[in-house]
Amino acid sequence: MTDQPAPPSTAPELFTWEFAADPYPAYAWLREHEPVRRTRLPSGVEAWLVTRYADARQALADQRLSKNPAHHDEPAHAKGKTGIPGERKAELMTHLLNIDPPDHSRLRRLVSKAFTPRRVAEFAPRVQELTDDLIDRFVRTGSADLIHEFAFPLPIYAICDLLGVPREDQDDFRDWAGMMIRHGGGPRGGVARSVKKMRGYLAELIHRKRAALPAEPTPGEDLISGLIRASDHGEHLTENEAAAMAFILLFAGFETTVNLIGNGTYALLTHPEQRHRLQDSLARGEQGLLETGVEELLRYDGPVELATWRFATQPLSLGGQDIAAGDPVLVVLAAADRDPERFADPDVLDLARGDNQHLGYGHGIHYCLGAPLARLEGRTALATLLTRLPDLRLAADPADLRWRGGLIMRGLRTLPVEFTPAAEKAVQP
C-alpha cells in the first residue's frame, strides 16, 4: 500500500507550509506533467526544477551544468541569493559546492583522505561514545526533543572532532550552527552573522594550528592540520581555501546528518511494522537490515530535498526543455527518489529494499564526500536509539510537527518523543 495521498489534479502550489510538510504529492504531479519546470522560487530567483530520476541523474553528472555561481546570468534582484547567506562577504566561496574541475578535483583530493573507509572506521568508537553520552543526558527523563537534544548535537561534535576544533570551543560551533539551520526561523541576518563569526574563528584556528604544527603528521591527524600541511607542501591551498573547506565540511557535514537522524527516526516511528522489524534484527545481532534500512530512509525521506545550485554554461536540452546559458538548475532529489519509473512502490517504506540506487547523496563528481561518515552516524544513532529506548514513541500528532523552511534541506524543527525512563545507574565504588 502507498503511504501517500494521490497527487493533485491541477498544478500544485509549491513552497507553502503545506508543501513543506509533505511535498511528495506535488512532486508526483511535476514528474508526470512538467518534469523539467521553470519556477520562481520564494527568493525571487527563477530556476529549472528537475524531478524525474533519469533526468536528475543526467543533470547531476552533466559538466555543462557548473557549480560556480559566476556562471549565473542573475538579475540584480537575485544577486547573492543562490548560496549560503553571508558566504560571499566572508570570503568563503571557494569550497567544493561552488567550484568545478580542475580546482574541484584538487581540493576534493586533499579532503578525501579524511573520509576513507579506514579513517571512518577508526572514528566509529568516537561516534558511539558521543551517541551514548547524548542519550545518557535524557534517558532517565522519559521524554526528549530528539532534534535539539540528539540529532543536532551528535554530528556537530563529530565533525568538530574530525576537523580538530578544540573541545572547549565546540559549544560555540553548536550555537553558530544552530543559527545557520534556522533559516527563516531566526533573527533577520542571523545566518550571515553566524557565518562571519565562524569565518573569524576558523582563520584564528588555522593560524594557531599552523604555528604549532609538528614537522611530521601524527596518526589520526585532524583535518584542518592536514589542510594546512597540504598548503605548506606544494598543494597551493590558500588560507581562504582552507577556511572555506573547513566551513563547508561543517555546514554540509552536520545538517544532512541532523536530517538523516531526524527524518529517519520519524519515518520509523510512523511505520511501526518496519521499526519492529529493525529492532528484532538488531536484537539478533544482525547488521544487514540496518545497512539497507539507512539507504531506504535516505531514499524515502532524505535529508537533502534539492541538490545544490547548478548553472548552465551553454544552451542545453534536459527532459525535453531548452535551457539557456546562465540559467540555474535545481535537481529535486526527493522527487527523483520517488520516481515509479526507477523504484517499485516508491511511496512505500521497505527497509529491506534491494537495488536502491537512490540519489540522496548526489551522483557524479560532486557525490557527497562525507557520505561514509553520515552513514556511520545514521546507523549508530538509529541502532542505539532503538536498542536503548525500545518503546520510543512520538509525543505529538504528526500533523502538528513543523518542517524547516529552507530550500535545499528537508528536516523537522522538533521531534518530541516519550519512552520508559531508564533506572538510575548504580554508582561504582
Coordinates of C-alpha atoms in Angstrom, one line a residue:
M1 CA 0.0 0.0 0.0
T2 CA 1.1 3.5 -0.8
D3 CA 1.8 5.9 2.2
Q4 CA 0.9 9.0 0.1
P5 CA -2.3 10.7 -1.0
A6 CA -2.9 10.9 -4.7
P7 CA -1.2 13.7 -6.5
P8 CA -3.2 16.9 -7.2
S9 CA -5.3 17.1 -10.3
T10 CA -4.0 20.5 -11.2
A11 CA -0.6 22.2 -11.0
P12 CA 0.3 22.3 -7.3
E13 CA 1.4 25.4 -5.3
L14 CA 5.0 25.0 -4.3
F15 CA 6.9 26.2 -1.3
T16 CA 4.0 26.8 1.0
W17 CA 3.9 25.5 4.6
E18 CA 1.6 22.7 3.5
F19 CA 4.0 21.8 0.7
A20 CA 6.9 21.7 3.2
A21 CA 5.1 19.2 5.4
D22 CA 4.5 16.8 2.5
P23 CA 6.0 17.8 -0.9
Y24 CA 5.7 14.3 -2.4
P25 CA 2.2 14.6 -4.0
A26 CA 3.3 17.8 -5.7
Y27 CA 6.5 16.2 -6.9
A28 CA 4.4 13.3 -8.3
W29 CA 2.4 15.8 -10.3
L30 CA 5.5 17.5 -11.6
R31 CA 7.1 14.2 -12.6
E32 CA 4.1 13.3 -14.7
H33 CA 3.2 16.7 -16.2
E34 CA 6.2 19.1 -16.1
P35 CA 9.3 17.0 -15.2
V36 CA 11.6 20.0 -16.0
R37 CA 9.8 23.1 -15.0
R38 CA 10.9 26.8 -14.8
T39 CA 9.8 28.0 -11.4
R40 CA 10.0 31.3 -9.4
L41 CA 11.4 30.5 -6.0
P42 CA 10.4 32.3 -2.8
S43 CA 13.7 34.4 -3.1
G44 CA 12.5 35.7 -6.5
V45 CA 15.2 33.7 -8.4
E46 CA 13.9 31.7 -11.3
A47 CA 15.3 28.2 -11.8
W48 CA 14.5 24.9 -13.5
L49 CA 13.3 22.1 -11.3
V50 CA 14.2 18.6 -12.4
T51 CA 12.0 15.9 -10.9
R52 CA 12.4 12.6 -12.9
Y53 CA 15.1 10.1 -11.9
A54 CA 16.7 9.7 -15.3
D55 CA 16.8 13.5 -15.9
A56 CA 18.1 14.1 -12.4
R57 CA 20.9 11.6 -12.8
Q58 CA 21.8 13.1 -16.2
A59 CA 21.9 16.6 -14.7
L60 CA 24.0 15.7 -11.7
A61 CA 26.7 14.3 -14.0
D62 CA 26.5 16.9 -16.8
Q63 CA 29.6 19.0 -16.9
R64 CA 27.8 21.7 -18.8
L65 CA 26.0 22.4 -15.5
S66 CA 28.6 24.3 -13.5
K67 CA 28.6 24.7 -9.7
N68 CA 30.3 28.1 -9.9
P69 CA 27.8 30.9 -9.3
A70 CA 29.9 33.1 -11.6
H71 CA 28.0 31.4 -14.5
H72 CA 24.6 32.6 -13.2
D73 CA 23.0 35.1 -15.6
E74 CA 21.5 36.7 -12.5
P75 CA 19.3 39.8 -12.4
A76 CA 20.2 42.5 -9.9
H77 CA 17.3 41.4 -7.5
A78 CA 18.7 37.8 -7.4
K79 CA 22.3 38.7 -6.6
G80 CA 23.7 36.6 -3.8
K81 CA 20.5 34.6 -3.3
T82 CA 21.8 31.3 -4.7
G83 CA 24.2 30.2 -2.0
I84 CA 24.7 30.2 1.8
P85 CA 23.8 33.6 3.2
G86 CA 27.0 35.5 4.1
E87 CA 29.5 33.2 2.5
R88 CA 30.3 35.7 -0.3
K89 CA 31.1 38.6 2.2
A90 CA 33.0 36.2 4.5
E91 CA 35.3 35.1 1.5
L92 CA 34.1 31.5 1.9
M93 CA 33.1 30.9 -1.7
T94 CA 36.0 28.7 -2.8
H95 CA 34.6 25.4 -1.5
L96 CA 33.5 22.1 -3.1
L97 CA 29.9 23.2 -3.6
N98 CA 30.9 26.2 -5.6
I99 CA 33.7 25.2 -7.9
D100 CA 34.4 23.0 -10.9
P101 CA 37.4 20.9 -12.1
P102 CA 40.3 21.3 -12.0
D103 CA 40.1 23.2 -8.7
H104 CA 37.3 20.9 -7.5
S105 CA 39.4 17.9 -8.3
R106 CA 42.4 19.3 -6.4
L107 CA 40.5 20.3 -3.3
R108 CA 38.5 17.1 -3.2
R109 CA 41.6 15.0 -3.4
L110 CA 43.0 16.8 -0.4
V111 CA 40.0 16.4 1.8
S112 CA 39.1 12.9 0.7
K113 CA 41.9 11.5 2.8
A114 CA 39.7 12.2 5.9
F115 CA 36.8 10.1 4.6
T116 CA 38.4 6.9 3.5
P117 CA 36.7 3.7 4.8
R118 CA 39.6 3.1 7.1
R119 CA 39.5 6.6 8.6
V120 CA 35.8 6.5 9.1
A121 CA 36.0 3.0 10.7
E122 CA 38.7 4.4 13.1
F123 CA 36.2 7.1 14.0
A124 CA 33.4 4.7 14.8
P125 CA 34.1 4.3 18.5
R126 CA 34.1 8.1 19.0
V127 CA 30.7 8.3 17.2
Q128 CA 29.3 5.6 19.5
E129 CA 30.7 7.4 22.6
L130 CA 29.0 10.7 21.5
T131 CA 25.8 8.9 20.8
D132 CA 25.7 7.2 24.2
D133 CA 26.7 10.4 26.0
L134 CA 23.8 12.3 24.5
I135 CA 21.3 9.6 25.2
D136 CA 22.6 9.4 28.8
R137 CA 21.6 13.1 29.3
F138 CA 17.9 12.4 28.8
V139 CA 17.4 8.6 29.2
R140 CA 16.1 9.0 32.8
T141 CA 13.6 11.7 32.0
G142 CA 11.1 9.7 29.9
S143 CA 10.9 12.4 27.2
A144 CA 13.1 14.4 24.8
D145 CA 13.1 16.5 21.7
L146 CA 15.3 14.3 19.6
I147 CA 16.2 17.1 17.2
H148 CA 17.7 19.5 19.7
E149 CA 18.9 17.0 22.3
F150 CA 20.2 14.3 20.0
A151 CA 20.2 14.6 16.2
F152 CA 21.6 18.1 16.2
P153 CA 24.5 17.9 18.6
L154 CA 25.7 14.5 17.5
P155 CA 27.1 15.5 14.1
I156 CA 28.2 18.9 15.3
Y157 CA 30.5 17.3 17.9
A158 CA 31.6 14.6 15.5
I159 CA 32.6 16.9 12.7
C160 CA 34.3 19.3 15.1
D161 CA 36.4 16.4 16.4
L162 CA 37.3 15.4 12.8
L163 CA 38.2 19.0 11.9
G164 CA 40.3 19.4 15.1
V165 CA 38.1 22.1 16.8
P166 CA 39.2 22.0 20.5
R167 CA 36.5 20.6 22.8
E168 CA 36.3 23.9 24.8
D169 CA 35.3 25.7 21.6
Q170 CA 32.7 23.2 20.3
D171 CA 29.7 24.7 22.1
D172 CA 30.4 28.0 20.2
F173 CA 30.2 26.0 16.9
R174 CA 27.0 24.4 18.1
D175 CA 25.5 27.9 18.7
W176 CA 26.6 29.2 15.2
A177 CA 25.4 26.0 13.5
G178 CA 22.0 26.3 15.3
M179 CA 21.5 29.8 13.9
M180 CA 22.6 28.6 10.4
I181 CA 19.9 25.9 10.2
R182 CA 17.1 28.0 11.5
H183 CA 16.8 29.6 8.1
G184 CA 13.7 31.8 8.3
G185 CA 13.1 30.9 11.9
G186 CA 15.8 33.1 13.5
P187 CA 16.5 36.9 13.6
R188 CA 17.0 38.7 10.3
G189 CA 20.6 38.4 9.2
G190 CA 21.4 35.8 11.8
V191 CA 22.7 33.3 9.4
A192 CA 25.1 35.8 7.8
R193 CA 26.3 36.9 11.2
S194 CA 27.0 33.3 12.3
V195 CA 28.9 32.6 9.0
K196 CA 31.0 35.7 9.7
K197 CA 31.8 34.6 13.3
M198 CA 32.7 31.1 12.1
R199 CA 34.9 32.6 9.4
G200 CA 36.8 34.7 12.0
Y201 CA 37.2 31.7 14.3
L202 CA 38.5 29.4 11.5
A203 CA 41.1 32.0 10.5
E204 CA 42.3 32.2 14.0
L205 CA 42.3 28.4 14.5
I206 CA 44.2 27.9 11.2
H207 CA 46.8 30.4 12.4
R208 CA 47.2 28.7 15.8
K209 CA 47.4 25.2 14.3
R210 CA 50.0 26.3 11.7
A211 CA 52.2 27.8 14.4
A212 CA 52.0 24.5 16.4
L213 CA 52.2 22.0 13.5
P214 CA 54.7 19.2 14.1
A215 CA 57.2 18.5 11.3
E216 CA 55.7 15.1 10.5
P217 CA 52.0 14.2 10.6
T218 CA 50.8 12.1 13.6
P219 CA 48.4 9.1 13.3
G220 CA 44.8 10.4 13.0
E221 CA 45.8 14.0 12.4
D222 CA 42.9 16.3 12.3
L223 CA 41.6 17.6 9.0
I224 CA 42.4 21.3 9.5
S225 CA 46.0 20.3 10.3
G226 CA 46.0 18.2 7.1
L227 CA 44.8 21.1 5.0
I228 CA 47.5 23.4 6.5
R229 CA 50.2 20.7 5.8
A230 CA 49.0 20.4 2.2
S231 CA 49.1 24.2 1.7
D232 CA 52.6 24.3 3.1
H233 CA 53.9 21.5 1.0
G234 CA 53.2 22.4 -2.6
E235 CA 49.4 21.8 -3.0
H236 CA 48.8 25.6 -3.3
L237 CA 45.9 25.7 -0.8
T238 CA 45.4 29.3 0.2
E239 CA 44.2 30.3 3.7
N240 CA 40.8 31.3 2.2
E241 CA 40.5 27.9 0.6
A242 CA 41.4 26.1 3.8
A243 CA 38.9 28.2 5.8
A244 CA 36.2 27.7 3.1
M245 CA 36.9 23.9 3.1
A246 CA 36.6 23.7 6.9
F247 CA 33.4 25.8 6.8
I248 CA 31.6 23.8 4.1
L249 CA 32.6 20.5 5.7
L250 CA 31.0 21.7 8.9
F251 CA 28.0 23.2 7.2
A252 CA 27.3 20.4 4.8
G253 CA 28.5 17.7 7.2
F254 CA 26.2 18.4 10.0
E255 CA 22.8 19.5 8.7
T256 CA 22.5 16.5 6.4
T257 CA 23.1 14.1 9.3
V258 CA 20.7 16.0 11.6
N259 CA 18.0 15.5 9.0
L260 CA 19.0 11.8 8.3
I261 CA 18.6 11.0 12.0
G262 CA 15.5 13.2 12.5
N263 CA 13.7 12.2 9.3
G264 CA 14.8 8.5 9.7
T265 CA 13.6 8.3 13.3
Y266 CA 10.3 9.9 12.4
A267 CA 9.7 7.5 9.5
L268 CA 10.4 4.5 11.8
L269 CA 8.0 5.8 14.5
T270 CA 5.2 6.3 11.9
H271 CA 5.9 2.9 10.3
P272 CA 5.8 0.6 13.4
E273 CA 6.0 -2.7 11.4
Q274 CA 9.2 -1.6 9.8
R275 CA 10.6 -0.3 13.2
H276 CA 9.8 -3.6 14.9
R277 CA 11.4 -5.5 12.1
L278 CA 14.6 -3.5 12.5
Q279 CA 14.5 -3.8 16.3
D280 CA 14.2 -7.6 16.0
S281 CA 17.1 -7.7 13.6
L282 CA 19.3 -5.7 15.9
A283 CA 18.3 -7.9 18.9
R284 CA 19.7 -10.9 16.9
G285 CA 23.0 -9.0 16.4
E286 CA 22.4 -8.6 12.7
Q287 CA 23.6 -5.5 10.7
G288 CA 22.2 -6.2 7.3
L289 CA 18.8 -4.7 7.7
L290 CA 20.3 -1.7 9.5
E291 CA 22.5 -1.0 6.5
T292 CA 19.8 -1.4 3.8
G293 CA 17.4 0.4 6.1
V294 CA 19.5 3.6 6.3
E295 CA 19.7 3.5 2.5
E296 CA 15.9 3.2 2.3
L297 CA 15.5 6.1 4.8
L298 CA 17.8 8.2 2.6
R299 CA 15.6 7.4 -0.4
Y300 CA 12.2 7.6 1.2
D301 CA 12.5 11.0 3.0
G302 CA 16.1 12.0 2.7
P303 CA 17.9 14.9 4.3
V304 CA 18.6 16.8 1.1
E305 CA 15.4 17.8 -0.8
L306 CA 17.1 19.7 -3.7
A307 CA 20.7 19.3 -4.8
T308 CA 22.7 22.5 -4.5
W309 CA 22.7 25.0 -7.3
R310 CA 24.0 24.4 -10.8
F311 CA 24.2 26.9 -13.7
A312 CA 24.2 26.2 -17.4
T313 CA 27.4 27.2 -19.1
Q314 CA 25.9 26.8 -22.6
P315 CA 22.5 26.1 -24.1
L316 CA 21.4 22.5 -23.5
S317 CA 18.3 20.3 -23.5
L318 CA 17.1 18.4 -20.4
G319 CA 13.9 16.4 -20.2
G320 CA 12.6 18.0 -23.5
Q321 CA 13.2 21.6 -22.3
D322 CA 15.6 24.0 -23.7
I323 CA 17.8 25.6 -21.0
A324 CA 19.6 28.8 -21.8
A325 CA 23.2 29.6 -20.8
G326 CA 23.2 31.2 -17.4
D327 CA 20.0 29.5 -16.2
P328 CA 20.0 28.0 -12.7
V329 CA 19.1 24.3 -12.4
L330 CA 17.9 22.6 -9.2
V331 CA 17.7 18.8 -9.2
V332 CA 14.9 17.7 -6.9
L333 CA 16.4 14.6 -5.2
A334 CA 13.3 14.0 -3.2
A335 CA 11.2 13.7 -6.3
A336 CA 13.7 11.6 -8.3
D337 CA 13.9 9.1 -5.4
R338 CA 10.2 8.6 -5.5
D339 CA 10.1 8.0 -9.3
P340 CA 8.0 4.9 -10.1
E341 CA 10.0 4.5 -13.3
R342 CA 13.0 3.7 -11.2
F343 CA 11.7 2.3 -7.9
A344 CA 8.9 -0.2 -7.4
D345 CA 6.2 1.1 -5.0
P346 CA 8.3 4.2 -4.4
D347 CA 5.9 5.6 -1.7
V348 CA 6.3 2.5 0.4
L349 CA 8.9 2.3 3.1
D350 CA 10.7 -1.0 2.8
L351 CA 13.9 -1.3 4.9
A352 CA 15.0 -4.4 3.0
R353 CA 14.6 -2.8 -0.4
G354 CA 17.3 -4.0 -2.8
D355 CA 18.8 -2.3 -5.9
N356 CA 18.4 1.0 -4.1
Q357 CA 20.5 3.4 -6.2
H358 CA 19.0 6.5 -4.7
L359 CA 20.4 10.0 -5.3
G360 CA 20.2 11.0 -1.6
Y361 CA 23.9 12.0 -1.6
G362 CA 24.1 13.0 -5.3
H363 CA 25.8 11.5 -8.2
G364 CA 28.9 12.2 -10.4
I365 CA 32.0 14.2 -9.4
H366 CA 30.0 16.1 -6.7
Y367 CA 28.8 13.0 -4.9
C368 CA 28.8 13.8 -1.2
L369 CA 32.3 13.4 0.1
G370 CA 31.2 12.9 3.7
A371 CA 28.6 10.2 2.9
P372 CA 30.5 7.4 4.6
L373 CA 30.7 9.4 7.9
A374 CA 27.0 10.4 7.6
R375 CA 26.0 6.8 7.1
L376 CA 28.1 5.7 10.1
E377 CA 26.4 8.4 12.3
G378 CA 23.0 7.5 11.0
R379 CA 23.4 3.7 11.6
T380 CA 24.9 4.3 15.0
A381 CA 22.3 6.8 16.1
L382 CA 19.3 4.8 14.9
A383 CA 20.5 1.4 16.2
T384 CA 21.4 2.9 19.7
L385 CA 18.1 4.7 20.0
L386 CA 16.0 1.6 19.1
T387 CA 18.1 -0.6 21.4
R388 CA 18.4 1.7 24.5
L389 CA 14.8 3.1 24.2
P390 CA 12.9 0.1 22.9
D391 CA 9.4 1.7 23.4
L392 CA 10.3 5.0 21.9
R393 CA 7.2 6.8 20.6
L394 CA 6.0 10.1 19.2
A395 CA 4.8 12.6 21.8
A396 CA 2.9 14.7 19.3
D397 CA 0.4 14.4 16.5
P398 CA 2.3 14.1 13.2
A399 CA 0.1 16.9 11.8
D400 CA 1.4 19.3 14.5
L401 CA 5.1 18.8 13.6
R402 CA 6.7 21.6 11.7
W403 CA 9.4 21.3 9.0
R404 CA 12.1 23.8 8.5
G405 CA 11.5 26.2 5.6
G406 CA 14.8 26.1 3.7
L407 CA 15.1 25.4 0.0
I408 CA 17.8 22.8 -0.1
M409 CA 17.5 20.7 3.1
R410 CA 14.5 18.8 4.4
G411 CA 14.2 18.4 8.2
L412 CA 12.0 18.7 11.2
R413 CA 12.2 21.6 13.6
T414 CA 11.4 19.4 16.6
L415 CA 10.7 15.7 17.2
P416 CA 9.2 15.3 20.7
V417 CA 9.2 11.7 21.9
E418 CA 8.4 9.7 25.0
F419 CA 9.8 6.4 26.4
T420 CA 10.0 4.5 29.7
P421 CA 12.7 6.2 31.8
A422 CA 15.8 4.2 32.4
A423 CA 16.6 3.3 36.0
E424 CA 19.4 5.3 37.7
K425 CA 22.8 3.7 37.1
A426 CA 24.4 2.2 40.2
V427 CA 27.3 4.3 41.4
Q428 CA 30.5 2.3 41.3
P429 CA 32.5 2.2 44.5

